[in-house]
Short mmCIF file of C-alpha atoms in Angstrom, two decimals:
data_model
loop_
_atom_site.label_atom_id
_atom_site.label_comp_id
_atom_site.label_asym_id
_atom_site.label_seq_id
_atom_site.Cartn_x
_atom_site.Cartn_y
_atom_site.Cartn_z
CA MET U 1 35.85 -17.72 55.54
CA SER U 2 32.06 -17.91 55.53
CA GLN U 3 29.86 -16.54 52.82
CA ALA U 4 28.57 -13.75 55.06
CA GLY U 5 32.08 -12.43 55.81
CA LEU U 6 32.91 -12.31 52.09
CA ASN U 7 29.81 -10.27 51.34
CA SER U 8 30.70 -7.80 54.11
CA LEU U 9 34.24 -7.41 52.82
CA ALA U 10 33.02 -6.73 49.27
CA THR U 11 30.68 -4.05 50.57
CA ILE U 12 33.51 -2.31 52.42
CA ILE U 13 35.75 -2.37 49.31
CA LYS U 14 32.99 -0.77 47.19
CA ARG U 15 32.49 1.98 49.71
CA LEU U 16 36.23 2.67 49.82
CA GLU U 17 36.37 2.92 46.02
CA ALA U 18 33.44 5.35 46.01
CA ALA U 19 35.07 7.52 48.69
CA THR U 20 38.38 7.52 46.78
CA SER U 21 36.61 8.56 43.58
CA ARG U 22 34.93 11.51 45.36
CA LEU U 23 38.24 12.61 46.84
CA GLU U 24 39.89 12.56 43.41
CA ASP U 25 37.04 14.68 42.00
CA LEU U 26 37.47 17.23 44.78
CA ALA U 27 41.25 17.37 44.24
CA THR U 28 40.74 18.02 40.52
CA ALA U 29 38.26 20.83 41.21
CA THR U 30 40.57 22.60 43.66
CA SER U 31 43.51 22.46 41.20
CA VAL U 32 41.43 24.10 38.43
CA VAL U 33 40.32 27.09 40.51
CA PRO U 34 43.85 28.40 41.31
CA SER U 35 44.89 28.06 37.69
CA GLN U 36 41.88 30.09 36.57
CA VAL U 37 42.59 32.70 39.18
CA SER U 38 46.27 32.90 38.26
CA GLY U 39 45.38 33.32 34.61
CA SER U 40 43.17 36.35 35.27
CA SER U 41 44.45 39.92 35.66
CA PRO U 42 45.57 40.87 39.21
CA ALA U 43 43.07 42.77 41.30
CA PRO U 44 43.95 46.49 41.79
CA PRO U 45 45.47 47.31 45.15
CA PRO U 46 43.20 49.09 47.58
CA PRO U 47 43.39 52.91 47.36
CA PRO U 48 45.62 54.57 49.92
CA PRO U 49 43.86 56.15 52.84
CA PRO U 50 43.19 59.88 52.44
CA PRO U 51 45.73 62.16 54.12
CA PRO U 52 44.72 63.48 57.49
CA PRO U 53 43.20 66.98 57.41
CA PRO U 54 45.59 69.81 58.19
CA PRO U 55 45.56 70.97 61.78
CA ALA U 56 43.30 73.88 62.47
CA PRO U 57 45.15 77.20 62.74
CA GLU U 58 45.92 78.23 66.21
CA VAL U 59 43.39 80.76 67.38
CA ILE U 60 44.86 83.43 69.57
CA GLU U 61 42.29 84.35 72.13
CA ILE U 62 42.00 88.08 72.65
CA PRO U 63 39.93 89.41 75.51
CA THR U 64 36.64 90.75 74.20
CA THR U 65 36.97 94.01 76.07
CA PRO U 66 40.38 94.79 77.62
CA VAL U 67 40.57 96.83 80.79
CA VAL U 68 41.88 99.95 79.01
CA VAL U 69 38.95 99.85 76.59
CA GLU U 70 36.42 99.34 79.37
CA ALA U 71 37.86 102.37 81.12
CA PHE U 72 37.56 104.39 77.90
CA ASP U 73 33.95 103.32 77.49
CA ASP U 74 33.09 104.22 81.03
CA ALA U 75 34.97 107.52 81.38
CA VAL U 76 34.57 108.92 77.86
CA ILE U 77 31.95 107.19 75.68
CA ASP U 78 29.13 106.45 78.13
CA THR U 79 29.61 109.28 80.60
CA ASN U 80 30.37 112.18 78.25
CA LEU U 81 30.16 111.43 74.52
CA LYS U 82 26.66 109.93 74.35
CA PRO U 83 25.03 112.70 76.47
CA PHE U 84 26.83 115.35 74.40
CA VAL U 85 25.59 113.85 71.10
CA GLU U 86 22.00 113.65 72.35
CA PHE U 87 22.13 117.19 73.75
CA THR U 88 23.44 118.47 70.40
CA LYS U 89 20.53 116.87 68.55
CA SER U 90 18.06 118.51 70.90
CA PHE U 91 18.62 122.13 69.82
CA CYS U 92 21.58 122.64 67.43
CA GLY U 93 21.23 123.31 63.72
CA PRO U 94 21.88 120.64 61.04
CA PRO U 95 25.52 121.69 60.38
CA VAL U 96 26.50 121.22 64.02
CA VAL U 97 24.54 117.96 64.34
CA GLU U 98 26.27 116.57 61.26
CA GLN U 99 29.69 117.69 62.49
CA VAL U 100 29.12 116.07 65.88
CA ALA U 101 28.09 112.85 64.12
CA VAL U 102 31.51 112.78 62.46
CA LEU U 103 33.07 113.57 65.83
CA LYS U 104 31.38 110.46 67.26
CA LYS U 105 32.94 108.38 64.47
CA GLN U 106 36.34 109.66 65.53
CA PHE U 107 35.77 108.54 69.12
CA ASP U 108 34.61 105.16 67.83
CA TYR U 109 37.79 104.83 65.79
CA ILE U 110 39.90 105.72 68.83
CA ARG U 111 38.16 102.87 70.63
CA THR U 112 38.97 100.54 67.72
CA THR U 113 42.59 101.65 67.90
CA LEU U 114 42.70 100.90 71.63
CA LEU U 115 41.44 97.38 70.94
CA MET U 116 44.09 96.96 68.28
CA ALA U 117 46.89 98.26 70.51
CA SER U 118 45.89 95.94 73.37
CA ALA U 119 46.32 92.92 71.09
CA CYS U 120 49.20 93.94 68.79
CA GLN U 121 52.85 94.83 68.93
CA LYS U 122 53.74 98.39 67.96
CA PRO U 123 54.01 98.55 64.16
CA GLY U 124 56.60 100.40 62.12
CA LYS U 125 56.25 103.80 60.50
CA GLU U 126 54.22 102.48 57.56
CA GLY U 127 51.88 100.61 59.89
CA LEU U 128 51.31 103.72 62.01
CA GLU U 129 50.59 105.82 58.92
CA GLU U 130 48.10 103.23 57.73
CA MET U 131 46.50 103.18 61.17
CA ILE U 132 45.89 106.94 61.39
CA ALA U 133 44.80 107.36 57.75
CA PRO U 134 41.06 106.86 58.49
CA LEU U 135 41.32 109.29 61.40
CA LEU U 136 42.82 111.95 59.13
CA LEU U 137 39.96 111.53 56.66
CA LEU U 138 37.41 112.03 59.43
CA SER U 139 39.31 115.08 60.67
CA GLU U 140 39.23 116.61 57.20
CA GLU U 141 35.48 116.05 57.11
CA VAL U 142 35.09 117.87 60.44
CA LEU U 143 37.14 120.79 59.14
CA ARG U 144 34.95 121.08 56.04
CA TYR U 145 32.03 122.05 58.27
CA LYS U 146 34.20 124.65 60.01
CA ARG U 147 35.31 126.24 56.75
CA ALA U 148 31.77 126.67 55.46
CA GLN U 149 30.38 130.18 55.76
CA ARG U 150 27.51 129.95 58.26
CA THR U 151 26.98 132.96 60.46
CA ASP U 152 24.57 131.43 62.99
CA TRP U 153 26.75 128.46 63.99
CA ASP U 154 30.21 129.64 62.97
CA ASN U 155 31.70 129.68 66.48
CA HIS U 156 30.17 126.29 67.35
CA LEU U 157 31.68 124.69 64.26
CA SER U 158 35.02 126.41 64.83
CA MET U 159 35.21 125.24 68.43
CA ILE U 160 35.03 121.60 67.36
CA GLY U 161 37.13 122.12 64.23
CA GLU U 162 40.04 123.91 65.92
CA SER U 163 40.30 121.31 68.68
CA ASN U 164 39.83 118.29 66.43
CA GLN U 165 43.56 117.61 66.37
CA ALA U 166 43.16 116.24 69.89
CA PHE U 167 42.58 112.79 68.39
CA GLY U 168 46.16 112.82 67.20
CA TRP U 169 47.26 112.01 70.76
CA ILE U 170 47.75 108.38 69.68
CA THR U 171 50.96 109.45 67.89
CA TYR U 172 52.38 111.82 70.53
CA PRO U 173 54.87 110.91 73.30
CA LYS U 174 53.14 113.32 75.73
CA PRO U 175 49.48 112.99 74.81
CA GLY U 176 48.07 114.57 77.96
CA ALA U 177 49.77 117.91 77.37
CA PHE U 178 48.82 117.79 73.69
CA ILE U 179 45.12 117.34 74.46
CA LYS U 180 45.31 120.18 76.98
CA GLU U 181 46.52 122.50 74.19
CA MET U 182 43.54 121.48 72.05
CA ILE U 183 41.20 122.16 74.98
CA ASP U 184 42.61 125.70 75.17
CA SER U 185 41.92 126.15 71.44
CA ALA U 186 38.36 124.97 71.92
CA GLN U 187 37.89 127.24 74.91
CA TYR U 188 38.73 130.29 72.81
CA TYR U 189 35.71 129.75 70.56
CA GLY U 190 33.66 128.47 73.48
CA ASN U 191 34.10 131.85 75.13
CA ARG U 192 32.71 133.47 72.00
CA VAL U 193 29.66 131.22 72.10
CA THR U 194 29.17 132.04 75.77
CA LYS U 195 29.42 135.76 75.08
CA ASP U 196 26.95 135.62 72.18
CA PHE U 197 24.29 133.58 74.02
CA LYS U 198 24.82 134.65 77.62
CA ASP U 199 21.53 136.53 77.81
CA LYS U 200 19.70 134.59 75.05
CA ASP U 201 19.82 130.80 75.45
CA VAL U 202 21.60 128.98 78.24
CA LYS U 203 21.61 125.74 76.23
CA HIS U 204 24.50 127.04 74.13
CA ILE U 205 26.55 127.66 77.27
CA ASP U 206 25.79 124.19 78.59
CA TRP U 207 26.72 122.76 75.20
CA VAL U 208 30.17 124.38 75.42
CA LYS U 209 30.67 123.03 78.94
CA LYS U 210 29.74 119.50 77.86
CA TYR U 211 32.19 119.55 74.97
CA ILE U 212 35.05 120.85 77.14
CA ALA U 213 34.18 118.17 79.71
CA LEU U 214 34.30 115.52 76.96
CA LEU U 215 37.82 116.52 75.88
CA ASP U 216 38.97 116.79 79.48
CA ALA U 217 37.62 113.29 80.21
CA MET U 218 39.70 111.95 77.34
CA ARG U 219 42.73 113.84 78.67
CA LYS U 220 42.36 112.34 82.14
CA TYR U 221 41.92 108.87 80.67
CA VAL U 222 45.07 109.28 78.57
CA ILE U 223 47.11 110.51 81.54
CA THR U 224 46.01 107.43 83.52
CA TYR U 225 46.47 104.69 80.91
CA HIS U 226 48.72 106.15 78.19
CA THR U 227 50.97 108.60 80.02
CA ALA U 228 53.93 108.33 77.61
CA GLY U 229 51.96 107.59 74.46
CA LEU U 230 49.66 104.87 73.17
CA VAL U 231 50.51 101.61 74.97
CA TRP U 232 50.97 98.55 72.73
CA ASN U 233 51.14 94.88 73.69
CA SER U 234 54.82 93.92 73.54
CA LYS U 235 53.89 90.20 73.55
CA GLY U 236 50.99 90.52 71.14
CA ILE U 237 50.56 89.60 67.50
CA THR U 238 51.51 91.71 64.50
CA LEU U 239 49.13 94.20 62.95
CA ALA U 240 48.85 92.06 59.81
CA GLU U 241 47.89 88.99 61.86
CA TYR U 242 45.31 91.03 63.72
CA LYS U 243 43.72 92.23 60.49
CA SER U 244 43.78 88.75 58.92
CA LYS U 245 42.17 87.31 62.04
CA GLY U 246 39.45 89.90 61.75
CA SER U 247 38.86 88.98 58.11
CA ILE U 248 38.65 85.25 58.94
CA THR U 249 36.07 85.76 61.63
CA SER U 250 34.03 88.03 59.41
CA GLY U 251 33.74 85.44 56.63
CA ALA U 252 35.63 82.86 54.63
CA PRO U 253 37.83 84.23 51.83
CA PRO U 254 36.85 83.50 48.22
CA PRO U 255 38.31 80.35 46.66
CA PRO U 256 41.59 80.73 44.75
CA PRO U 257 41.44 81.00 40.95
CA PRO U 258 42.09 77.84 38.89
CA PRO U 259 45.74 77.20 38.00
CA PRO U 260 46.89 78.34 34.53
CA LEU U 261 47.27 75.82 31.71
CA LEU U 262 51.04 76.08 31.73
CA ALA U 263 51.13 75.02 35.39
CA ALA U 264 48.96 71.99 34.54
CA ALA U 265 51.33 70.98 31.75
CA SER U 266 54.40 71.19 33.98
CA PHE U 267 52.58 69.09 36.59
CA ALA U 268 51.87 66.39 33.99
CA SER U 269 55.50 66.31 32.84
CA SER U 270 56.77 65.89 36.39
CA ASN U 271 54.46 62.92 37.05
CA ALA U 272 54.00 61.15 33.68
CA GLY U 273 57.20 61.87 31.75
CA GLY U 274 58.02 63.99 28.74
CA VAL U 275 55.37 62.43 26.47
CA ALA U 276 52.57 63.45 28.82
CA ALA U 277 53.96 67.00 28.87
CA VAL U 278 53.91 67.13 25.06
CA PHE U 279 50.27 66.01 24.92
CA ALA U 280 49.36 68.46 27.66
CA GLU U 281 50.82 71.29 25.57
CA LEU U 282 49.09 70.06 22.39
CA ASN U 283 45.76 69.92 24.18
CA ARG U 284 45.94 73.67 24.56
CA GLY U 285 44.91 74.04 20.91
CA GLU U 286 45.62 77.41 19.34
CA GLU U 287 46.96 78.71 22.65
CA VAL U 288 50.16 76.74 22.14
CA THR U 289 51.28 78.98 19.25
CA LYS U 290 50.48 82.32 20.85
CA GLY U 291 53.98 82.81 22.19
CA LEU U 292 55.66 82.30 18.78
CA ARG U 293 56.76 85.14 16.52
CA LYS U 294 56.93 85.32 12.78
CA VAL U 295 60.37 84.39 11.42
CA ASP U 296 61.90 86.99 9.14
CA LYS U 297 63.27 85.89 5.75
CA SER U 298 66.77 86.93 6.80
CA GLU U 299 66.61 84.28 9.55
CA MET U 300 65.43 81.38 7.34
CA THR U 301 68.25 78.87 6.77
CA HIS U 302 66.68 77.39 3.65
CA LYS U 303 66.84 80.80 1.97
CA ASN U 304 70.30 81.83 3.26
CA PRO U 305 73.21 79.45 2.50
CA ALA U 306 75.48 81.52 4.74
CA LEU U 307 73.31 80.68 7.76
CA ARG U 308 73.46 76.96 6.93
CA ALA U 309 77.26 77.15 6.77
CA SER U 310 77.64 78.89 10.12
CA SER U 311 74.75 77.13 11.89
CA VAL U 312 74.15 80.36 13.80
CA VAL U 313 70.98 82.42 13.48
CA PRO U 314 71.43 86.11 14.37
CA ALA U 315 69.19 87.73 16.91
CA SER U 316 66.04 89.48 15.81
CA THR U 317 66.57 92.92 14.32
CA GLY U 318 63.23 94.16 15.51
CA THR U 319 61.26 93.45 12.32
CA GLY U 320 59.45 90.51 13.89
CA GLY U 321 56.16 90.62 15.66
CA SER U 322 57.63 90.77 19.19
CA SER U 323 60.16 93.55 19.04
CA PRO U 324 61.77 94.43 22.37
CA LYS U 325 60.09 97.13 24.41
CA LYS U 326 61.56 100.59 24.40
CA PRO U 327 63.11 101.72 27.68
CA ALA U 328 60.84 103.80 29.86
CA LYS U 329 61.28 107.53 29.55
CA PRO U 330 63.04 108.81 32.66
CA SER U 331 61.02 111.17 34.80
CA LYS U 332 62.07 114.77 34.98
CA PRO U 333 64.12 115.58 38.11
CA PRO U 334 62.50 117.95 40.61
CA SER U 335 65.05 120.65 39.82
CA LEU U 336 63.82 120.78 36.21
CA ALA U 337 60.12 120.45 36.99
CA GLY U 338 57.81 123.34 36.23
CA LYS U 339 57.68 126.07 38.84
CA LYS U 340 54.46 126.03 40.79
CA PRO U 341 52.53 129.26 41.33
CA ALA U 342 53.16 131.12 44.57
CA LYS U 343 50.30 131.59 47.00
CA PHE U 344 49.71 133.95 49.91
CA ALA U 345 46.10 133.95 51.07
CA LEU U 346 43.83 133.64 54.09
CA GLU U 347 41.38 130.76 53.58
CA GLY U 348 38.87 130.67 56.38
CA ARG U 349 41.12 130.91 59.44
CA LYS U 350 44.24 129.48 57.85
CA TRP U 351 47.01 131.51 56.22
CA ILE U 352 48.28 129.55 53.20
CA ILE U 353 51.82 130.55 52.13
CA GLU U 354 53.20 128.30 49.39
CA TYR U 355 56.09 128.27 46.91
CA GLN U 356 57.39 131.71 47.79
CA GLU U 357 61.03 132.32 46.75
CA ASN U 358 63.69 134.95 47.45
CA ASP U 359 61.43 137.31 49.38
CA ARG U 360 62.58 138.65 52.73
CA THR U 361 59.63 140.99 53.33
CA LEU U 362 56.64 138.66 53.81
CA GLU U 363 54.30 139.68 56.64
CA VAL U 364 51.06 138.47 58.22
CA ASN U 365 49.61 141.64 59.75
CA ASP U 366 46.02 140.70 60.57
CA ALA U 367 46.66 137.55 62.59
CA GLU U 368 44.05 136.52 65.17
CA LEU U 369 43.98 133.99 67.98
CA GLY U 370 42.08 131.45 65.92
CA HIS U 371 44.36 131.69 62.88
CA THR U 372 46.93 129.11 61.86
CA VAL U 373 49.89 129.88 59.58
CA SER U 374 51.08 127.22 57.13
CA LEU U 375 54.24 127.51 54.99
CA TYR U 376 54.96 124.92 52.31
CA GLY U 377 57.62 124.67 49.61
CA CYS U 378 59.15 128.09 50.30
CA LYS U 379 62.80 128.92 49.60
CA ASN U 380 64.98 131.80 50.81
CA VAL U 381 62.12 133.71 52.44
CA THR U 382 61.54 135.54 55.69
CA LEU U 383 58.06 135.71 57.23
CA GLN U 384 57.00 137.90 60.13
CA VAL U 385 53.77 136.98 61.92
CA LYS U 386 52.42 139.93 63.90
CA GLY U 387 49.99 139.00 66.64
CA LYS U 388 49.12 135.85 68.57
CA VAL U 389 48.09 132.86 66.47
CA ASN U 390 46.93 129.35 67.22
CA ALA U 391 49.69 127.41 65.41
CA VAL U 392 52.52 127.76 62.89
CA THR U 393 53.55 124.96 60.50
CA LEU U 394 56.58 124.75 58.19
CA ALA U 395 56.95 121.86 55.74
CA ASN U 396 59.42 121.22 52.90
CA CYS U 397 60.91 124.69 53.09
CA THR U 398 64.57 125.59 52.51
CA LYS U 399 66.49 128.45 54.15
CA THR U 400 63.27 129.87 55.57
CA SER U 401 63.12 132.25 58.54
CA VAL U 402 60.00 132.84 60.63
CA LEU U 403 59.55 135.56 63.26
CA VAL U 404 56.41 135.06 65.36
CA ASP U 405 55.05 136.90 68.40
CA SER U 406 53.18 134.20 70.35
CA VAL U 407 51.63 130.82 69.62
CA ILE U 408 48.81 129.14 71.56
CA SER U 409 49.41 125.48 70.64
CA SER U 410 52.66 124.66 68.81
CA VAL U 411 55.20 125.44 66.11
CA SER U 412 55.86 122.47 63.83
CA VAL U 413 58.87 122.19 61.48
CA THR U 414 59.11 119.21 59.12
CA ASN U 415 61.83 118.60 56.51
CA CYS U 416 63.05 122.20 56.48
CA PRO U 417 66.87 122.35 56.23
CA SER U 418 68.65 125.54 57.35
CA PHE U 419 65.60 127.09 58.99
CA GLN U 420 65.49 129.91 61.54
CA LEU U 421 62.73 130.43 64.08
CA GLN U 422 62.43 133.33 66.52
CA ILE U 423 59.68 133.59 69.14
CA THR U 424 59.45 137.03 70.73
CA GLY U 425 56.54 136.12 73.00
CA SER U 426 55.70 132.60 74.19
CA ALA U 427 54.90 129.18 72.81
CA PRO U 428 54.27 125.93 74.71
CA THR U 429 55.71 123.47 72.17
CA VAL U 430 58.14 123.35 69.25
CA GLN U 431 58.14 120.13 67.23
CA LEU U 432 60.97 119.28 64.82
CA ASP U 433 60.93 116.31 62.46
CA SER U 434 63.38 115.18 59.73
CA THR U 435 65.22 118.49 59.75
CA ASP U 436 68.95 119.27 59.56
CA SER U 437 70.62 122.51 60.57
CA GLY U 438 68.36 124.98 62.32
CA GLN U 439 68.47 127.91 64.73
CA ILE U 440 65.79 128.64 67.35
CA TYR U 441 65.79 131.99 69.21
CA LEU U 442 63.69 132.23 72.37
CA SER U 443 62.57 135.18 74.45
CA ARG U 444 62.67 135.28 78.23
CA ASP U 445 58.92 134.56 78.29
CA CYS U 446 59.45 131.41 76.22
CA LEU U 447 61.98 129.57 78.39
CA GLY U 448 59.31 127.08 79.51
CA VAL U 449 58.88 125.73 75.98
CA GLU U 450 59.06 121.98 75.24
CA ILE U 451 61.15 121.11 72.17
CA THR U 452 60.70 117.63 70.68
CA THR U 453 62.95 116.34 67.90
CA ALA U 454 62.87 113.26 65.66
CA GLN U 455 65.52 112.44 63.05
CA CYS U 456 67.10 115.86 63.39
CA SER U 457 70.71 117.08 63.50
CA GLY U 458 72.52 120.39 63.84
CA ILE U 459 69.75 122.07 65.84
CA ASN U 460 70.81 124.93 68.14
CA VAL U 461 68.66 126.75 70.69
CA ASN U 462 69.60 130.35 71.52
CA VAL U 463 68.45 131.56 74.94
CA PRO U 464 68.87 135.09 76.36
CA THR U 465 72.10 135.54 78.28
CA GLU U 466 71.44 135.97 81.98
CA GLY U 467 72.12 139.54 83.07
CA ALA U 468 72.98 140.77 79.57
CA GLU U 469 71.13 143.34 77.52
CA GLU U 470 68.33 142.45 75.13
CA GLY U 471 69.46 140.63 71.98
CA ILE U 472 72.42 138.77 73.50
CA PHE U 473 71.99 134.98 73.30
CA ASP U 474 73.79 131.87 74.46
CA GLU U 475 73.79 129.10 71.85
CA LYS U 476 73.05 125.61 73.16
CA PRO U 477 73.02 122.56 70.85
CA ILE U 478 70.33 119.91 71.12
CA PRO U 479 72.00 116.52 71.82
CA GLU U 480 72.13 114.09 68.92
CA MET U 481 74.03 111.13 70.38
CA LEU U 482 72.20 108.91 72.87
CA LYS U 483 73.28 105.87 74.82
CA THR U 484 70.86 103.08 75.71
CA VAL U 485 71.54 100.36 78.27
CA ILE U 486 69.43 97.55 79.68
CA LYS U 487 68.85 97.53 83.42
CA ASN U 488 66.51 95.10 85.12
CA GLY U 489 64.91 94.23 81.81
CA LYS U 490 64.19 97.87 80.92
CA LEU U 491 65.84 100.27 78.49
CA GLU U 492 67.45 103.37 79.94
CA THR U 493 68.57 106.09 77.54
CA THR U 494 70.94 108.92 78.45
CA ILE U 495 72.77 111.65 76.55
CA VAL U 496 76.36 110.94 75.60
CA GLU U 497 78.61 113.66 76.97
CA HIS U 498 82.14 114.29 75.66
CA ALA U 499 84.66 115.47 78.18
CA GLY U 500 87.46 117.88 77.27
#
């Protein structure tokens, strides 16, 4: 081999050795890095992704203005109420203007109730009572103006006050007829206003006509859209959901209060074991000993060998700091309660007869058309009402008899067991509620009366015997048993008749 070839071979060998050395250095460096990494603490795992936000609550879309409310706005509010309010402000005195302002609030609340009924299912008894509570407060405010002694505007205030019950149509099964009765009551005082100002100021006469037209517009609206009572939405939401929806739209509720310390301690014990729970309790400081009571000497085992022998500590005798509470004192039964004072007085245009007992000679001799007679809490009494009155009401009376000539609006009996009612003239309506055992005697002029019952039993109606002399009656019981069947998706209710 020549000298040049040897030199070339030596050069190649040197280059190979240099490349090998560099490769060995690289291999050493790569082996050190994993060892250093493996010797270090492991990196924390990445945090879990946050949970997805809860789905937004389903928003039930309710029409802004249902058809029944639009009809009420058009037929009652815009066409009659607003002109009547403005006309009242133009010439009436402050008492009448203030009373009409409350009247407007009642119409506004009726509109709110119509909105509620169009979106909600019919609530139970408690829900209905809660619904009409604001209306009753407004009605009481209207009556306060009527009861005030003001000679110049007395008949104006009485006309609105005596007919103010018309707003109660939302609870009646025949609201149209009920409003008509209230219109008749208003017309009585309206005639007085017309008589007093016939030759003085025609504005008063127009004012009466506008008010009667306002009530009649509401009556016609009710007959059209709520013939058998306030119509609810059978497929709507509940009243509670409706109210909560209203509160959500009006503003977000306040944040909940922070959880108590005891709840935090139980959370720690469930996630970090018993030791964490102990420290959580100790971190409460002096609070941790608040629930402890002082141990009596008789319960200390180191001072009583007998307790150490039995290993049983008797219950506290009441000498400790947390003695058991005494039982609540039972309330006195109604039969032993103090007797309330009896009352028989005419307040404004209302006869108040309360807590009368064992008196069969009570009489109302000076009754007028605008008067109402109210009996409450009476027992074993007989009352004779001489003359034609606006209404008669019995509530929470026992074995009470009422003899009345004629009634303009209605006779109402509520929770009055063993009552007797005789009408010698006429009355359009008799309403019975939560009453057992009663007798109703009607005259020949009163055979067109409507009798409504709710939760009643043992009610008999005595009608004059056809062709017999005066005072002979045929007794006819009011049916108590009803049968309801479903036909074509509707409920049909009939009276159960027993043959034989």
